[in-house]
Amino acid sequence: CGNLQRLDQVQVQPPFRKPSAIFSAGEDVLLCSDDESKAIFQIILDFDGVTLYGTATELLQYPVNVTRVSSMAVLGQLAYFAGTSSS
């Protein structure tokens, strides 16, 4: 428990450096974009009775020209992402 930063936030491992969008993909699953690593992650949530933990797994990298993801949505079995590019 010594590594807890804030009890009012999900403790995600590995931590994100620049999260930009988050979406609930299920009861215990979140999707989160991280603009620093330019990737979309799946976060599996776990609750120990006090703290909400999340284990992040990279799902995919942003397309080459995308620098930021601003929003996400799920329709059926597909996830959609809105992003901006540097050019």
PDB file of C-alpha atoms in Angstrom:
ATOM      1  CA  CYS A   1       0.000   0.000   0.000  1.00  0.00           C
ATOM      2  CA  GLY A   2       2.984   2.347   0.262  1.00  0.00           C
ATOM      3  CA  ASN A   3       2.832   3.097  -3.502  1.00  0.00           C
ATOM      4  CA  LEU A   4      -0.693   4.544  -3.399  1.00  0.00           C
ATOM      5  CA  GLN A   5      -0.800   8.088  -4.704  1.00  0.00           C
ATOM      6  CA  ARG A   6      -4.479   9.000  -4.167  1.00  0.00           C
ATOM      7  CA  LEU A   7      -7.255   6.826  -2.785  1.00  0.00           C
ATOM      8  CA  ASP A   8      -9.899   8.739  -4.804  1.00  0.00           C
ATOM      9  CA  GLN A   9      -8.354   7.661  -8.138  1.00  0.00           C
ATOM     10  CA  VAL A  10      -7.876   4.318  -9.882  1.00  0.00           C
ATOM     11  CA  GLN A  11      -4.338   3.078  -9.216  1.00  0.00           C
ATOM     12  CA  VAL A  12      -3.253   2.012 -12.742  1.00  0.00           C
ATOM     13  CA  GLN A  13      -0.151  -0.066 -13.399  1.00  0.00           C
ATOM     14  CA  PRO A  14       1.806   0.829 -15.368  1.00  0.00           C
ATOM     15  CA  PRO A  15       0.824   4.487 -14.821  1.00  0.00           C
ATOM     16  CA  PHE A  16      -0.017   6.749 -17.763  1.00  0.00           C
ATOM     17  CA  ARG A  17       2.087   9.859 -18.391  1.00  0.00           C
ATOM     18  CA  LYS A  18      -0.421  11.833 -20.489  1.00  0.00           C
ATOM     19  CA  PRO A  19      -3.906  10.258 -20.502  1.00  0.00           C
ATOM     20  CA  SER A  20      -6.275  12.053 -22.872  1.00  0.00           C
ATOM     21  CA  ALA A  21      -9.550  10.105 -23.131  1.00  0.00           C
ATOM     22  CA  ILE A  22     -11.244   7.352 -21.151  1.00  0.00           C
ATOM     23  CA  PHE A  23     -14.272   5.200 -21.869  1.00  0.00           C
ATOM     24  CA  SER A  24     -16.134   2.515 -19.943  1.00  0.00           C
ATOM     25  CA  ALA A  25     -16.124  -0.624 -22.094  1.00  0.00           C
ATOM     26  CA  GLY A  26     -17.804  -2.838 -19.497  1.00  0.00           C
ATOM     27  CA  GLU A  27     -18.485  -3.292 -15.801  1.00  0.00           C
ATOM     28  CA  ASP A  28     -14.805  -3.752 -14.949  1.00  0.00           C
ATOM     29  CA  VAL A  29     -13.081  -2.665 -18.175  1.00  0.00           C
ATOM     30  CA  LEU A  30     -11.970   0.807 -19.282  1.00  0.00           C
ATOM     31  CA  LEU A  31     -10.299   1.978 -22.485  1.00  0.00           C
ATOM     32  CA  CYS A  32      -7.816   4.809 -22.062  1.00  0.00           C
ATOM     33  CA  SER A  33      -5.641   6.687 -24.533  1.00  0.00           C
ATOM     34  CA  ASP A  34      -2.209   7.955 -23.553  1.00  0.00           C
ATOM     35  CA  ASP A  35      -0.785  10.701 -25.757  1.00  0.00           C
ATOM     36  CA  GLU A  36       2.761  10.273 -24.402  1.00  0.00           C
ATOM     37  CA  SER A  37       3.036   6.640 -25.517  1.00  0.00           C
ATOM     38  CA  LYS A  38       0.606   7.231 -28.438  1.00  0.00           C
ATOM     39  CA  ALA A  39      -1.383   4.103 -27.615  1.00  0.00           C
ATOM     40  CA  ILE A  40      -4.834   2.889 -26.567  1.00  0.00           C
ATOM     41  CA  PHE A  41      -4.899   0.708 -23.442  1.00  0.00           C
ATOM     42  CA  GLN A  42      -7.396  -1.677 -21.914  1.00  0.00           C
ATOM     43  CA  ILE A  43      -7.628  -1.383 -18.133  1.00  0.00           C
ATOM     44  CA  ILE A  44      -8.990  -4.337 -16.147  1.00  0.00           C
ATOM     45  CA  LEU A  45     -10.313  -3.087 -12.797  1.00  0.00           C
ATOM     46  CA  ASP A  46     -10.010  -4.854  -9.447  1.00  0.00           C
ATOM     47  CA  PHE A  47     -11.359  -3.702  -6.073  1.00  0.00           C
ATOM     48  CA  ASP A  48      -9.784  -4.891  -2.812  1.00  0.00           C
ATOM     49  CA  GLY A  49     -12.453  -3.343  -0.576  1.00  0.00           C
ATOM     50  CA  VAL A  50     -10.559  -0.072  -0.130  1.00  0.00           C
ATOM     51  CA  THR A  51      -8.751   0.823  -3.350  1.00  0.00           C
ATOM     52  CA  LEU A  52      -9.681   0.472  -7.013  1.00  0.00           C
ATOM     53  CA  TYR A  53      -6.743  -0.947  -8.992  1.00  0.00           C
ATOM     54  CA  GLY A  54      -6.301  -1.174 -12.746  1.00  0.00           C
ATOM     55  CA  THR A  55      -3.969  -3.289 -14.843  1.00  0.00           C
ATOM     56  CA  ALA A  56      -3.262  -1.649 -18.214  1.00  0.00           C
ATOM     57  CA  THR A  57      -2.498  -3.614 -21.374  1.00  0.00           C
ATOM     58  CA  GLU A  58      -1.655  -1.910 -24.665  1.00  0.00           C
ATOM     59  CA  LEU A  59      -4.238  -2.687 -27.346  1.00  0.00           C
ATOM     60  CA  LEU A  60      -2.929  -0.646 -30.272  1.00  0.00           C
ATOM     61  CA  GLN A  61      -0.694   2.232 -31.285  1.00  0.00           C
ATOM     62  CA  TYR A  62      -2.086   5.484 -32.694  1.00  0.00           C
ATOM     63  CA  PRO A  63      -1.859   5.783 -36.487  1.00  0.00           C
ATOM     64  CA  VAL A  64       1.411   7.477 -37.534  1.00  0.00           C
ATOM     65  CA  ASN A  65       0.009  11.003 -37.986  1.00  0.00           C
ATOM     66  CA  VAL A  66      -2.255  11.032 -34.865  1.00  0.00           C
ATOM     67  CA  THR A  67      -0.825  12.986 -31.918  1.00  0.00           C
ATOM     68  CA  ARG A  68      -3.850  13.138 -29.598  1.00  0.00           C
ATOM     69  CA  VAL A  69      -7.051  11.146 -29.019  1.00  0.00           C
ATOM     70  CA  SER A  70      -9.872  13.427 -27.875  1.00  0.00           C
ATOM     71  CA  SER A  71     -12.774  10.980 -27.482  1.00  0.00           C
ATOM     72  CA  MET A  72     -13.800   7.331 -27.679  1.00  0.00           C
ATOM     73  CA  ALA A  73     -17.082   5.454 -28.135  1.00  0.00           C
ATOM     74  CA  VAL A  74     -18.197   1.856 -28.570  1.00  0.00           C
ATOM     75  CA  LEU A  75     -20.950   0.739 -30.938  1.00  0.00           C
ATOM     76  CA  GLY A  76     -21.680  -2.970 -30.826  1.00  0.00           C
ATOM     77  CA  GLN A  77     -18.341  -4.792 -30.929  1.00  0.00           C
ATOM     78  CA  LEU A  78     -16.393  -1.866 -32.441  1.00  0.00           C
ATOM     79  CA  ALA A  79     -14.549   0.960 -30.717  1.00  0.00           C
ATOM     80  CA  TYR A  80     -14.262   4.359 -32.419  1.00  0.00           C
ATOM     81  CA  PHE A  81     -11.638   7.004 -31.637  1.00  0.00           C
ATOM     82  CA  ALA A  82     -11.494  10.691 -32.587  1.00  0.00           C
ATOM     83  CA  GLY A  83      -7.985  12.037 -32.869  1.00  0.00           C
ATOM     84  CA  THR A  84      -6.011  15.026 -34.086  1.00  0.00           C
ATOM     85  CA  SER A  85      -2.877  15.045 -36.175  1.00  0.00           C
ATOM     86  CA  SER A  86       0.238  17.156 -36.251  1.00  0.00           C
ATOM     87  CA  SER A  87      -0.099  17.967 -39.943  1.00  0.00           C
TER      88      SER A  87
END
